[in-house]
XYZ file of C-alpha atoms in Angstrom:
562
model
C 70.243 -8.933 27.643
C 68.826 -11.788 29.713
C 71.386 -11.180 32.462
C 70.455 -7.500 32.559
C 66.778 -8.360 32.761
C 67.429 -10.814 35.589
C 69.419 -8.187 37.476
C 66.607 -5.638 37.053
C 64.004 -8.118 38.294
C 66.163 -9.059 41.270
C 66.713 -5.405 42.113
C 62.976 -4.694 41.825
C 62.149 -7.604 44.119
C 64.754 -6.334 46.602
C 63.268 -2.823 46.567
C 59.713 -4.226 46.781
C 60.681 -6.169 49.872
C 62.171 -3.069 51.526
C 59.034 -0.922 50.874
C 56.431 -0.483 53.555
C 52.730 -1.169 53.147
C 51.924 2.546 52.796
C 54.438 2.923 49.960
C 52.967 -0.076 48.145
C 49.422 1.314 48.462
C 50.576 4.701 47.111
C 52.233 2.978 44.128
C 49.040 1.036 43.291
C 46.994 4.239 43.589
C 49.282 6.093 41.176
C 49.085 3.224 38.664
C 45.247 3.174 38.908
C 45.043 6.958 38.361
C 47.308 6.757 35.309
C 45.248 3.913 33.777
C 42.008 5.796 34.415
C 43.395 8.948 32.824
C 44.499 6.989 29.749
C 41.022 5.417 29.378
C 39.299 8.802 29.780
C 41.530 10.467 27.190
C 40.976 7.610 24.716
C 37.199 7.815 25.154
C 37.177 11.550 24.638
C 39.393 11.309 21.552
C 37.295 8.467 20.068
C 33.953 10.231 20.640
C 32.476 11.393 17.310
C 32.511 15.104 16.612
C 29.350 16.685 15.261
C 28.504 19.957 13.548
C 25.272 21.842 14.101
C 23.087 22.107 10.999
C 21.711 25.491 12.079
C 22.960 27.733 14.857
C 19.338 28.363 15.827
C 17.317 25.805 17.769
C 14.228 24.510 15.911
C 11.488 24.307 18.526
C 8.639 23.379 16.178
C 8.419 19.577 16.438
C 6.616 19.215 13.099
C 9.219 21.247 11.167
C 12.038 19.434 12.952
C 10.563 16.034 12.142
C 10.217 16.946 8.446
C 13.872 18.053 8.319
C 15.082 14.877 10.051
C 12.901 12.693 7.811
C 14.256 14.362 4.659
C 17.816 13.874 5.890
C 17.067 10.198 6.572
C 15.825 9.861 2.985
C 19.138 11.338 1.811
C 21.026 8.747 3.908
C 22.456 11.242 6.424
C 22.511 10.378 10.107
C 21.572 13.193 12.468
C 21.073 13.804 16.159
C 18.630 16.164 17.861
C 19.432 17.650 21.246
C 16.873 18.298 23.946
C 16.935 22.023 23.176
C 16.135 21.437 19.459
C 19.582 21.691 17.787
C 20.137 19.336 14.832
C 23.688 18.037 14.334
C 25.443 16.021 11.612
C 28.845 14.334 11.463
C 30.933 17.008 9.666
C 30.812 20.453 8.112
C 30.694 19.138 4.517
C 27.576 17.140 5.314
C 26.064 20.145 7.082
C 26.719 22.356 4.055
C 25.222 19.781 1.679
C 22.107 19.298 3.821
C 21.604 23.053 4.197
C 21.664 23.365 0.409
C 19.166 20.537 0.038
C 16.781 21.923 2.675
C 16.980 25.469 1.295
C 16.315 24.263 -2.270
C 13.219 22.345 -1.142
C 11.904 25.119 1.106
C 12.180 23.138 4.343
C 14.152 25.745 6.309
C 11.873 27.288 8.951
C 11.252 31.029 9.079
C 12.808 31.237 12.540
C 16.266 30.559 11.038
C 18.102 33.735 10.079
C 19.464 33.511 6.516
C 22.842 34.814 7.637
C 23.141 32.149 10.307
C 23.077 29.488 7.606
C 26.627 30.486 6.672
C 29.818 29.892 8.554
C 31.501 32.661 10.489
C 32.495 35.369 8.082
C 35.318 36.588 10.268
C 36.071 40.014 11.596
C 35.768 42.933 9.191
C 37.492 46.256 9.190
C 35.840 49.308 10.563
C 35.332 51.093 7.221
C 32.022 50.622 5.436
C 33.726 50.006 2.097
C 35.869 47.171 3.412
C 32.942 45.740 5.389
C 30.716 45.732 2.302
C 33.418 44.134 0.162
C 34.110 41.477 2.779
C 30.400 40.824 3.142
C 29.977 40.504 -0.622
C 32.933 38.105 -0.933
C 31.777 36.030 2.052
C 28.192 35.766 0.806
C 29.341 34.893 -2.712
C 31.718 32.233 -1.420
C 29.128 30.690 0.867
C 26.443 30.644 -1.843
C 28.938 28.955 -4.184
C 29.689 26.304 -1.586
C 25.998 25.742 -0.954
C 25.297 25.178 -4.656
C 28.346 22.973 -5.214
C 27.257 20.819 -2.282
C 24.236 19.653 -4.323
C 24.461 16.131 -5.720
C 23.848 17.163 -9.353
C 26.420 19.972 -9.479
C 30.119 19.559 -10.259
C 30.974 23.247 -10.707
C 29.322 26.546 -9.764
C 30.416 30.144 -10.214
C 28.325 32.786 -8.447
C 28.520 36.531 -8.991
C 26.372 38.758 -6.771
C 26.159 42.465 -7.418
C 25.253 44.716 -4.503
C 24.486 48.188 -5.935
C 25.384 51.377 -4.185
C 22.801 52.493 -1.653
C 20.538 55.328 -2.747
C 18.667 57.800 -0.621
C 15.319 57.147 -2.265
C 13.898 53.697 -2.829
C 12.674 54.587 -6.298
C 16.271 55.334 -7.328
C 17.726 52.177 -5.765
C 19.103 49.663 -8.252
C 18.144 46.018 -7.534
C 20.530 43.334 -6.334
C 21.421 40.916 -9.125
C 22.927 37.449 -9.132
C 24.520 35.474 -11.941
C 25.029 31.704 -11.405
C 26.941 29.494 -13.839
C 26.560 25.771 -13.171
C 27.852 22.548 -14.671
C 25.881 19.398 -14.049
C 27.177 15.904 -13.531
C 26.954 13.265 -16.219
C 23.463 11.781 -16.678
C 21.988 14.555 -14.511
C 18.749 16.341 -15.419
C 19.666 19.538 -13.585
C 19.410 21.560 -16.810
C 15.884 20.398 -17.705
C 14.374 19.672 -14.275
C 12.309 22.711 -13.339
C 12.086 21.801 -9.660
C 15.855 21.481 -9.276
C 16.414 24.789 -11.063
C 13.931 26.446 -8.744
C 15.793 24.854 -5.833
C 19.032 26.568 -6.880
C 17.120 29.801 -7.340
C 15.693 29.477 -3.843
C 19.170 28.928 -2.381
C 20.437 32.158 -3.888
C 17.291 34.107 -2.958
C 17.275 32.754 0.593
C 20.909 33.681 1.188
C 20.764 37.214 -0.208
C 18.246 39.551 1.386
C 16.363 41.666 -1.140
C 17.123 39.450 -4.140
C 14.094 38.572 -6.302
C 13.509 35.807 -8.832
C 13.569 38.070 -11.870
C 17.052 39.336 -10.930
C 18.590 35.855 -10.756
C 20.144 34.335 -13.873
C 21.151 30.677 -13.864
C 23.270 29.731 -16.875
C 24.288 26.312 -18.159
C 28.062 26.302 -18.654
C 27.909 23.791 -21.514
C 25.449 25.703 -23.716
C 25.481 29.212 -22.261
C 21.662 29.273 -22.107
C 19.662 30.762 -19.274
C 17.852 27.775 -17.788
C 15.685 29.570 -15.205
C 13.620 31.272 -17.914
C 10.523 29.249 -17.232
C 8.468 30.847 -20.009
C 10.125 28.524 -22.500
C 9.259 25.518 -20.356
C 5.496 26.051 -20.527
C 5.098 23.395 -23.211
C 7.102 20.924 -21.121
C 5.000 21.757 -18.060
C 1.866 21.291 -20.133
C 3.041 17.838 -21.234
C 3.909 16.917 -17.650
C 0.547 18.224 -16.476
C -1.301 16.154 -19.078
C 0.683 13.078 -18.039
C -0.205 13.649 -14.377
C -3.853 14.167 -15.281
C -3.934 10.957 -17.295
C -2.298 9.110 -14.384
C -4.905 10.438 -11.956
C -7.708 9.433 -14.327
C -6.203 5.936 -14.672
C -5.981 5.584 -10.878
C -9.581 6.766 -10.473
C -10.781 4.365 -13.185
C -8.896 1.488 -11.557
C -10.465 2.275 -8.172
C -13.975 2.419 -9.665
C -13.348 -0.765 -11.683
C -12.212 -2.714 -8.617
C -15.185 -1.484 -6.598
C -17.754 -2.456 -9.245
C -16.099 -5.803 -10.093
C -15.895 -6.836 -6.434
C -19.576 -6.027 -5.952
C -20.667 -8.000 -9.033
C -18.288 -10.939 -8.576
C -19.471 -11.490 -5.025
C -22.977 -12.002 -6.426
C -22.393 -13.662 -9.810
C -18.874 -15.156 -9.173
C -15.685 -14.102 -10.922
C -16.160 -16.655 -13.714
C -19.390 -15.037 -14.893
C -18.192 -11.419 -14.526
C -14.721 -11.462 -16.043
C -14.071 -7.873 -17.078
C -15.492 -4.389 -16.927
C -14.905 -1.440 -19.242
C -14.912 1.964 -17.575
C -14.107 5.400 -18.980
C -14.014 8.649 -17.012
C -13.962 12.072 -18.679
C -12.822 14.903 -16.414
C -12.883 18.679 -16.667
C -9.550 19.941 -15.319
C -10.302 23.652 -15.708
C -10.817 25.729 -12.589
C -13.854 27.996 -12.857
C -15.038 30.790 -10.576
C -18.741 31.593 -10.748
C -20.590 34.450 -9.103
C -24.366 34.302 -9.056
C -27.344 35.892 -7.323
C -30.168 33.615 -6.225
C -33.672 34.871 -5.429
C -35.896 32.770 -3.215
C -39.128 33.076 -1.282
C -39.193 34.573 2.208
C -40.184 32.237 4.979
C -42.590 33.927 7.411
C -43.609 30.808 9.312
C -41.334 27.791 9.761
C -42.535 24.230 9.558
C -43.820 22.752 12.803
C -42.089 19.372 13.249
C -44.926 18.113 15.451
C -47.422 18.188 12.593
C -47.501 15.403 9.992
C -47.680 17.933 7.162
C -45.702 20.975 6.053
C -47.419 24.077 7.488
C -44.676 26.560 6.654
C -45.643 29.797 4.900
C -43.680 31.698 2.273
C -44.209 35.012 0.472
C -42.435 36.286 -2.596
C -42.030 39.848 -1.286
C -42.199 41.587 2.063
C -43.334 45.277 2.177
C -40.949 47.564 3.997
C -42.592 50.953 3.435
C -45.501 52.375 1.399
C -46.570 55.835 0.194
C -50.009 56.981 -1.068
C -49.978 59.724 -3.744
C -53.037 61.979 -4.397
C -52.238 64.859 -6.745
C -54.598 67.320 -8.518
C -53.518 70.237 -10.768
C -55.621 72.879 -12.564
C -54.659 75.660 -15.056
C -53.339 76.281 -18.528
C -51.283 73.759 -20.351
C -47.576 74.370 -20.053
C -46.175 75.631 -23.360
C -42.442 76.371 -23.335
C -41.478 79.114 -25.803
C -37.909 80.128 -25.047
C -36.551 83.521 -23.841
C -38.549 86.771 -24.143
C -38.289 88.600 -27.446
C -37.326 85.511 -29.334
C -39.662 83.736 -31.674
C -40.715 80.402 -30.353
C -39.727 77.188 -32.086
C -42.420 74.975 -30.601
C -44.173 72.407 -32.750
C -47.587 73.241 -34.033
C -49.245 70.918 -31.603
C -47.923 72.970 -28.674
C -48.902 76.201 -30.430
C -52.442 74.971 -30.869
C -52.650 74.076 -27.189
C -51.594 77.487 -25.922
C -53.838 78.984 -23.225
C -55.801 75.732 -22.998
C -57.296 75.012 -19.555
C -56.734 71.530 -18.117
C -57.442 69.503 -14.955
C -54.963 66.761 -13.944
C -55.480 64.229 -11.163
C -52.972 61.550 -10.035
C -53.779 58.838 -7.513
C -51.520 55.915 -6.598
C -49.499 54.030 -3.975
C -45.788 53.409 -3.877
C -44.599 50.302 -1.981
C -40.980 49.313 -1.227
C -40.716 45.519 -1.039
C -37.905 43.386 0.340
C -36.822 40.294 -1.549
C -34.777 37.282 -0.406
C -31.574 37.077 -2.384
C -28.193 35.430 -1.831
C -24.864 36.154 -3.483
C -22.692 33.095 -4.119
C -19.127 32.954 -5.374
C -18.014 29.422 -6.138
C -14.690 28.111 -7.401
C -15.052 24.762 -9.128
C -12.077 22.444 -9.005
C -11.547 19.633 -11.540
C -14.735 17.581 -11.723
C -15.914 14.416 -13.426
C -17.761 15.275 -16.626
C -18.950 11.808 -17.589
C -18.623 8.184 -16.534
C -19.178 5.362 -19.016
C -19.411 1.771 -17.779
C -20.105 -1.437 -19.655
C -20.102 -4.868 -18.058
C -21.135 -8.272 -19.335
C -22.657 -10.906 -17.037
C -22.778 -14.465 -18.301
C -25.802 -16.664 -17.709
C -25.848 -20.066 -16.050
C -25.551 -23.575 -17.504
C -27.748 -26.488 -16.520
C -25.793 -29.738 -16.844
C -27.335 -33.189 -17.255
C -25.143 -36.290 -17.405
C -26.329 -39.070 -19.690
C -25.271 -42.669 -19.944
C -21.855 -43.230 -21.422
C -20.304 -40.138 -19.786
C -22.020 -37.599 -22.070
C -22.971 -34.195 -20.567
C -25.864 -32.240 -22.019
C -25.795 -28.524 -21.274
C -28.574 -25.949 -21.426
C -27.848 -22.191 -21.290
C -30.105 -20.131 -18.996
C -29.807 -16.366 -19.671
C -30.469 -13.584 -17.150
C -33.970 -12.233 -17.015
C -34.791 -8.543 -17.365
C -35.174 -8.008 -13.604
C -31.696 -9.370 -12.886
C -30.172 -7.096 -15.539
C -32.041 -4.098 -14.091
C -30.841 -4.946 -10.558
C -27.249 -5.282 -11.767
C -27.517 -1.946 -13.562
C -28.811 -0.296 -10.395
C -25.901 -1.795 -8.461
C -23.358 -0.398 -10.943
C -25.031 3.001 -10.957
C -24.832 3.187 -7.194
C -21.168 2.161 -7.180
C -20.069 4.899 -9.621
C -22.370 7.651 -8.331
C -24.514 7.720 -11.452
C -25.888 11.128 -12.505
C -28.214 11.279 -15.429
C -27.868 15.028 -15.989
C -24.092 14.551 -16.208
C -24.513 12.223 -19.165
C -23.334 9.027 -17.458
C -23.831 5.788 -19.370
C -24.189 2.345 -17.777
C -24.641 -0.746 -19.966
C -25.180 -4.194 -18.492
C -25.314 -6.942 -21.128
C -25.968 -10.666 -21.014
C -23.812 -12.070 -23.815
C -22.969 -15.748 -23.578
C -19.271 -16.349 -23.030
C -17.639 -18.910 -25.291
C -16.819 -21.883 -23.081
C -16.038 -24.516 -25.740
C -12.529 -25.069 -24.411
C -13.840 -25.317 -20.848
C -16.555 -27.776 -21.837
C -14.107 -29.888 -23.847
C -11.803 -30.028 -20.822
C -14.733 -30.992 -18.590
C -15.802 -33.754 -20.999
C -12.234 -35.063 -21.200
C -11.958 -35.016 -17.412
C -15.272 -36.849 -17.063
C -14.135 -39.416 -19.638
C -10.898 -39.954 -17.741
C -12.848 -40.413 -14.517
C -15.152 -42.967 -16.173
C -12.190 -44.859 -17.604
C -10.425 -44.766 -14.263
C -13.572 -46.001 -12.553
C -13.949 -48.897 -14.971
C -10.269 -49.781 -14.654
C -10.559 -49.834 -10.861
C -13.648 -52.060 -11.083
C -11.951 -54.507 -13.467
C -8.799 -54.632 -11.375
C -10.926 -55.202 -8.262
C -12.803 -58.044 -9.919
C -9.517 -59.641 -11.001
C -8.073 -59.330 -7.507
C -11.219 -60.829 -5.987
C -11.109 -63.725 -8.499
C -7.448 -64.409 -7.657
C -8.245 -64.334 -3.929
C -11.178 -66.708 -4.405
C -9.041 -69.084 -6.491
C -6.306 -68.995 -3.878
C -8.795 -69.706 -1.089
C -10.347 -72.605 -3.032
C -6.891 -74.004 -3.809
C -5.919 -73.702 -0.155
C -9.086 -75.393 0.983
C -8.601 -78.261 -1.490
C -4.963 -78.634 -0.454
C -5.883 -78.775 3.207
C -8.629 -81.288 2.528
C -6.231 -83.561 0.608
C -3.634 -83.223 3.381
C -6.250 -83.989 6.007
C -7.419 -87.099 4.203
C -3.803 -88.266 3.775
C -3.117 -87.713 7.463
C -6.282 -89.528 8.451
C -5.313 -92.405 6.205
C -1.841 -92.613 7.745
C -3.292 -92.387 11.228
C -5.678 -95.160 10.367
C -2.824 -97.321 9.130
C -0.793 -96.581 12.268
C -3.793 -97.267 14.417
C -4.327 -100.635 12.736
C -0.655 -101.526 13.150
C -0.823 -100.518 16.783
C -3.926 -102.604 17.336
C -2.332 -105.591 15.674
C 0.815 -105.147 17.745
C -1.172 -104.833 20.946
C -3.245 -107.823 19.959
C -0.131 -109.854 19.342
C 1.329 -108.817 22.709
C -1.874 -109.646 24.464
C -2.061 -113.028 22.839
C 1.554 -113.651 23.817
C 0.901 -112.694 27.404
C -2.114 -114.999 27.482
C -0.010 -117.835 26.192
C 2.691 -117.179 28.842
C 5.283 -116.244 26.308
C 8.048 -113.793 27.115
C 7.807 -110.851 24.814
C 10.807 -108.792 24.037
C 10.399 -105.250 22.745
C 12.753 -103.587 20.377
C 14.585 -100.362 21.312
C 12.362 -98.286 19.065
C 9.196 -99.763 20.526
C 10.500 -99.230 24.037
C 11.360 -95.524 23.259
C 7.987 -95.087 21.631
C 6.226 -96.526 24.697
C 8.242 -94.303 27.022
C 7.421 -91.209 24.927
C 3.778 -92.136 24.937
C 3.765 -92.580 28.695
C 5.606 -89.253 29.140
C 3.105 -87.476 26.879
C 0.193 -88.992 28.790
C 1.756 -87.951 32.100
C 2.419 -84.399 30.857
C -1.106 -84.110 29.494
C -2.431 -85.068 32.891
C -0.157 -82.606 34.710
C -0.383 -79.683 32.232
C -3.572 -80.039 30.236
C -3.685 -76.344 29.185
C -0.195 -76.375 27.667
C -0.933 -79.523 25.788
C -4.193 -78.071 24.464
C -2.368 -74.910 23.291
C 0.278 -77.056 21.575
C -2.356 -79.110 19.764
C -4.181 -75.908 18.753
C -0.970 -74.470 17.332
C -0.365 -77.613 15.318
C -3.873 -77.512 13.889
C -3.517 -73.826 12.931
C -0.195 -74.494 11.193
C -1.736 -77.324 9.209
């Protein structure tokens, strides 16, 4: 094998040497083209493939952002092209996201319901086959959409398209029957919103299908779960829970607002808690009323310091004066001719009586100012009850021996009234609404706090005394040490002076003896020690004369050491 490889290499070198420069350049060009083609093919094959969520571009930026945000919440990555097409990584993800968006009502109106599905394929030319293929395709696609939901493990959809009738009144409705099986620990059977989501998927995918013609059945129990009439009690419980949560949030917001306002003035230690209760009317009421008011005939002049406007209760539109005079017999109705009259006796007695009637008056049509108001009242606050306690202040006086005397100073009436006004303003107090605000000044039990303060003060006093005693002891030790040092130095100094005096006397005697010997002409011989001592003394005297500063520093050092 090695020999064959060597032969091939030798042959290649031989051919390479025979080739011209042009042939070598062509070979390098071919190799570069092949490498580039391989890189291009690998990049294209490794590029991720995406599937469009909808075949229609979504041009509304707000709707598109909501769809992308909901997909991000579901953990699905998506891309949006410049033209508005939304794409995901594969068809299964696209089917699952379409089901989710349809169930939550996030699919825009511009998207055709039929474009949500995949291509249904080519159908035959006959209407019967086309309708059957359409029914099968729609049923299959709706089944896939429902099974793509996270809470569904199985779905069976049956959609009935009735035969077309000539008249709309004779047309049978489209019906749909959906059997579902939820995953373990899923609330798909009891969650009203999820059930409505499945109902919306079916209704969105089948044109002409209404809610009342859709039946969603739980496979485990066989019950129809989209019959929301039976869930009214559950909805009522959920509604009450939501209402209580909203009331608790409102009470917490009011409580924080009032406590912050009071604690900034009286400190958090004096205002520790606040009780607040809000009663709300959750019923929605619509009222229609007519209001009559005076008619303004002259508006107020803003340049005058007083109100000079003029109002009237009515404004005449038209008037009529009536003057009427009648003369003749009194009218006495008797019935048809030839028939006996049935008039009362009073009319019979007044027959053929002559009378004169005069009528004078004036009829006036007046205009009034009225307004018609129709008002819908949303849930409102019926009553707010607040009670807060503010502690007074304590005046502390420290006596001898570390004893603290305390005197409680309660709030005066003006301070309580000001605090009440502050609370009323914070909650929007309305007297006609029945609001109640109580501000009390009850002394808070601070026995534990005072005992801790007394114990702390006692510890401080004991610590202070201990520090003083330790300081005195340290000072006494320092003084004793200084006195001992001074006495020791004094004794040493006296001993040194005594030795120096003895040496000085010996030196004087020696010098005296030498002098006397010199006077007597005697030859004096000095011992080796005396000669070395004399030489050292002469050297020291010579050095002191030559370097007086060094000698002075040396002597000073000796004195400091001693």
